C-alpha angles and dihedrals in degrees: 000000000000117000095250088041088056093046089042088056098046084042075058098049096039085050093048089043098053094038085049081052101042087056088038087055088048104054116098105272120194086180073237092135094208095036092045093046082056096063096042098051093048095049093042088048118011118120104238121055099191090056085071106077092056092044085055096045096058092043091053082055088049090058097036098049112142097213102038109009109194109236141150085291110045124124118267086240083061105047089039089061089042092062095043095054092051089047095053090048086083104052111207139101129266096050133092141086123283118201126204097241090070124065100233085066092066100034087054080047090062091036087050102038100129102049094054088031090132087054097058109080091045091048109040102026144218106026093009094233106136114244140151146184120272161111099248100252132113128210144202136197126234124183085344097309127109122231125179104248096179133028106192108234110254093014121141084244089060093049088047090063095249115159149222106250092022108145101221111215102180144359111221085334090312132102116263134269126178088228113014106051081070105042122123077009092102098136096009131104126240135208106236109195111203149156121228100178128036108269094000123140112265124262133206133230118187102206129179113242116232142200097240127203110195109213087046101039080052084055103058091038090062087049102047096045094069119112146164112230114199104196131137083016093292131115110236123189127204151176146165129230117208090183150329097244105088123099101238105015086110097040089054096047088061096042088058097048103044096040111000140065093317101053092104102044118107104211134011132225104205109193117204095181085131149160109239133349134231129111127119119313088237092051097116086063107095083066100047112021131124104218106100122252114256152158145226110229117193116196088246127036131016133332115255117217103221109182119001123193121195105219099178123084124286132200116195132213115235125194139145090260081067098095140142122354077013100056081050096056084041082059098055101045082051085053091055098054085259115158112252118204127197142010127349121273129270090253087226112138112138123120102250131194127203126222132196109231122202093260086060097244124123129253121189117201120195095239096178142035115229121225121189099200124335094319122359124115129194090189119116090357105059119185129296124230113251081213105039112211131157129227106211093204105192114084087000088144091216093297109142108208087184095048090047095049086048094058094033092057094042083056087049085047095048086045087054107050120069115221105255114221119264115253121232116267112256123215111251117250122255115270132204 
């Protein structure tokens, strides 16, 4: 490069890093380190500019607050509401702030590992592969009870015989903490307290704690959760995706269903009551497109199947747990005249990034609108169930009306179609 190129392009630099630290100067500051690293990393990312003013807006009332003003000093309470709040100014999915003491913060971790890739080690020593203590199950509170909202399939706390809809009173005679409750438990057993009726004595589960890696732990859950169910004298196939973020969770799916324990059955129920997202956008293919299944055959070894294609009816599972990349999948069914069952969707279809803060916890920031077509946002109004059914959560005892009226449908829809005739093979034409 020529002497007075080289100076035009550090006059450049000097000009774009003045101009980085004159905004950076003029954002809102507490002296707060983890609050004030939230409000440069969502105006430097977040997906709608015009959402910022209000978002500053309500942090500089944060700081400024004339009964508790946020500052280097403040409580972690009080810095853990101010974010929050901040964070909520902008009212939409894909944003907040997750902690290490809750279990969503480790399984984003796992979800998110590449972005905060140079955090890991550091974060989870000594190999930098997320994990966490637990029994595989997730809960939620109503009128100030907990109930367990999610047993992971093949969980020790499946095998255990928790279920669904369970109120958890203790944890080995302690309240109970997502994380906590379980830690320096790893091989050892805990005493779950729980109700299961309303009213009913309590009863008690005795459940290994396990080290639990969350993409892997999804994984297993996907698999373990296929079954055959035989029912109106129709075969009925099902399985449940947690989310779309593991490595093999599809591959397996359509393993299962070309060659495994769902090759017979006539008709499959897919429920995306999940967890998380993610996942390609063409990730419902494999159920409604139109390339043929086939495999790649070596002379020698096993056959590899290279592209597989369902071609029987399918009925889908909707919650508000099916959110993102899954929303996604629920849409396309949709789009293919596919039954939907359940409750409408999270409305929750952004393209969010995680962060790591100085205080170590997570922040995930939406980074990107999503568009279906030239127009048309998910976001904030979800789908709609072509069958609408509720699912009462507290003292369930582990019954899935949703899961029932699925089946149930698919059964309707096989009832309902007559089996066309097979066509005669053709000959293929000739190829050069």
């Amino acid at each position: 490069m020529r002497p007075r190129l080289r100076c035009t392009a550090l006059i450049a630099s000097l000009v774009m890093s003045m101009a980085a630290m004159a905004w950076a100067a003029e954002l809102p500051r507490s002296g707060e380190p983890t609050f004030d690293r939230v409000i440069e990393l969502v105006n430097a990312n977040f997906y709608d500019g015009k959402a910022l003013d209000r978002f500053n807006t309500t942090a500089q009332a944060e700081i400024t607050d004339p009964v508790a003003a946020l500052s280097r000093t403040s409580a972690s309470s009080r810095v853990d509401a101010a974010i929050a709040s901040v964070l909520a100014s902008l009212g939409v999915s894909h944003t907040g702030r997750f902690k290490a003491d809750t279990i969503d913060y480790f399984e984003l971790a796992d979800i998110f590992r590449f972005a905060i890739r140079d955090d890991m080690r550091r974060l989870f020593p000594p190999d930098g592969a997320a994990r966490y203590p637990g029994i595989g199950m997730v809960t939620t509170v109503k009128n100030g009870q907990r109930f367990v909202s999610d047993v992971y399939d093949g969980s020790a706390a499946k095998k255990a015989g928790l279920l669904v809809g369970d109120q958890i009173l203790s944890v080995d005679g302690q309240a109970y903490h997502e994380i906590g409750s379980f830690e320096d438990k790893v091989g050892r057993t805990v005493e779950l307290r729980l109700r299961r009726h309303r009213d009913a004595e309590p009863l008690s589960l005795q459940v290994p704690v396990e080290s639990l890696r969350p993409l892997q732990m999804f994984e297993r859950a996907i698999e373990e959760s296929i079954a055959l169910v035989e029912t109106g004298g129709r075969k009925v196939g099902y399985v449940r995706l947690w989310t779309l973020s593991t490595r093999n969770g599809l591959n397996l799916v359509a393993e299962t269903l070309s060659s495994g324990r769902l090759k017979d059955a006539e008709g499959l129920v897919v429920d995306l009551r999940g967890r998380w997202g993610g996942g390609p956008a063409d990730a419902a293919e494999f159920l409604v497109g139109g390339t043929p299944t086939f495999r790649l055959i070596p002379r020698r070894g096993e056959a590899t199947l290279a592209n597989f294609r369902w071609q029987k009816p399918v009925v889908a599972l909707i919650d508000n747990g099916t959110r993102s990349g899954l929303e996604l999948f629920a849409y396309t069914l949709r789009q293919h005249g596919i039954t939907l069952v359940g409750e409408r969707t999270a409305g929750a279809l952004l393209a969010g990034r995680a962060y790591v803060l100085p205080d170590d916890s997570l922040l995930e920031v939406a980074v990107s609108d999503a568009v279906i077509g030239d127009k048309l946002r998910l976001e904030g109004v979800g789908i709609a169930p072509d069958v609408q059914m509720a699912f009462p959560l507290a003292y369930a005892a582990g019954k899935d009306p949703q899961r029932e009226a699925a089946i149930a449908e698919m059964v309707r829809v096989l009832q309902a179609t007559s089996a066309p005739e097979t066509a005669p093979a053709q000959e293929p034409a000739a190829t050069r």
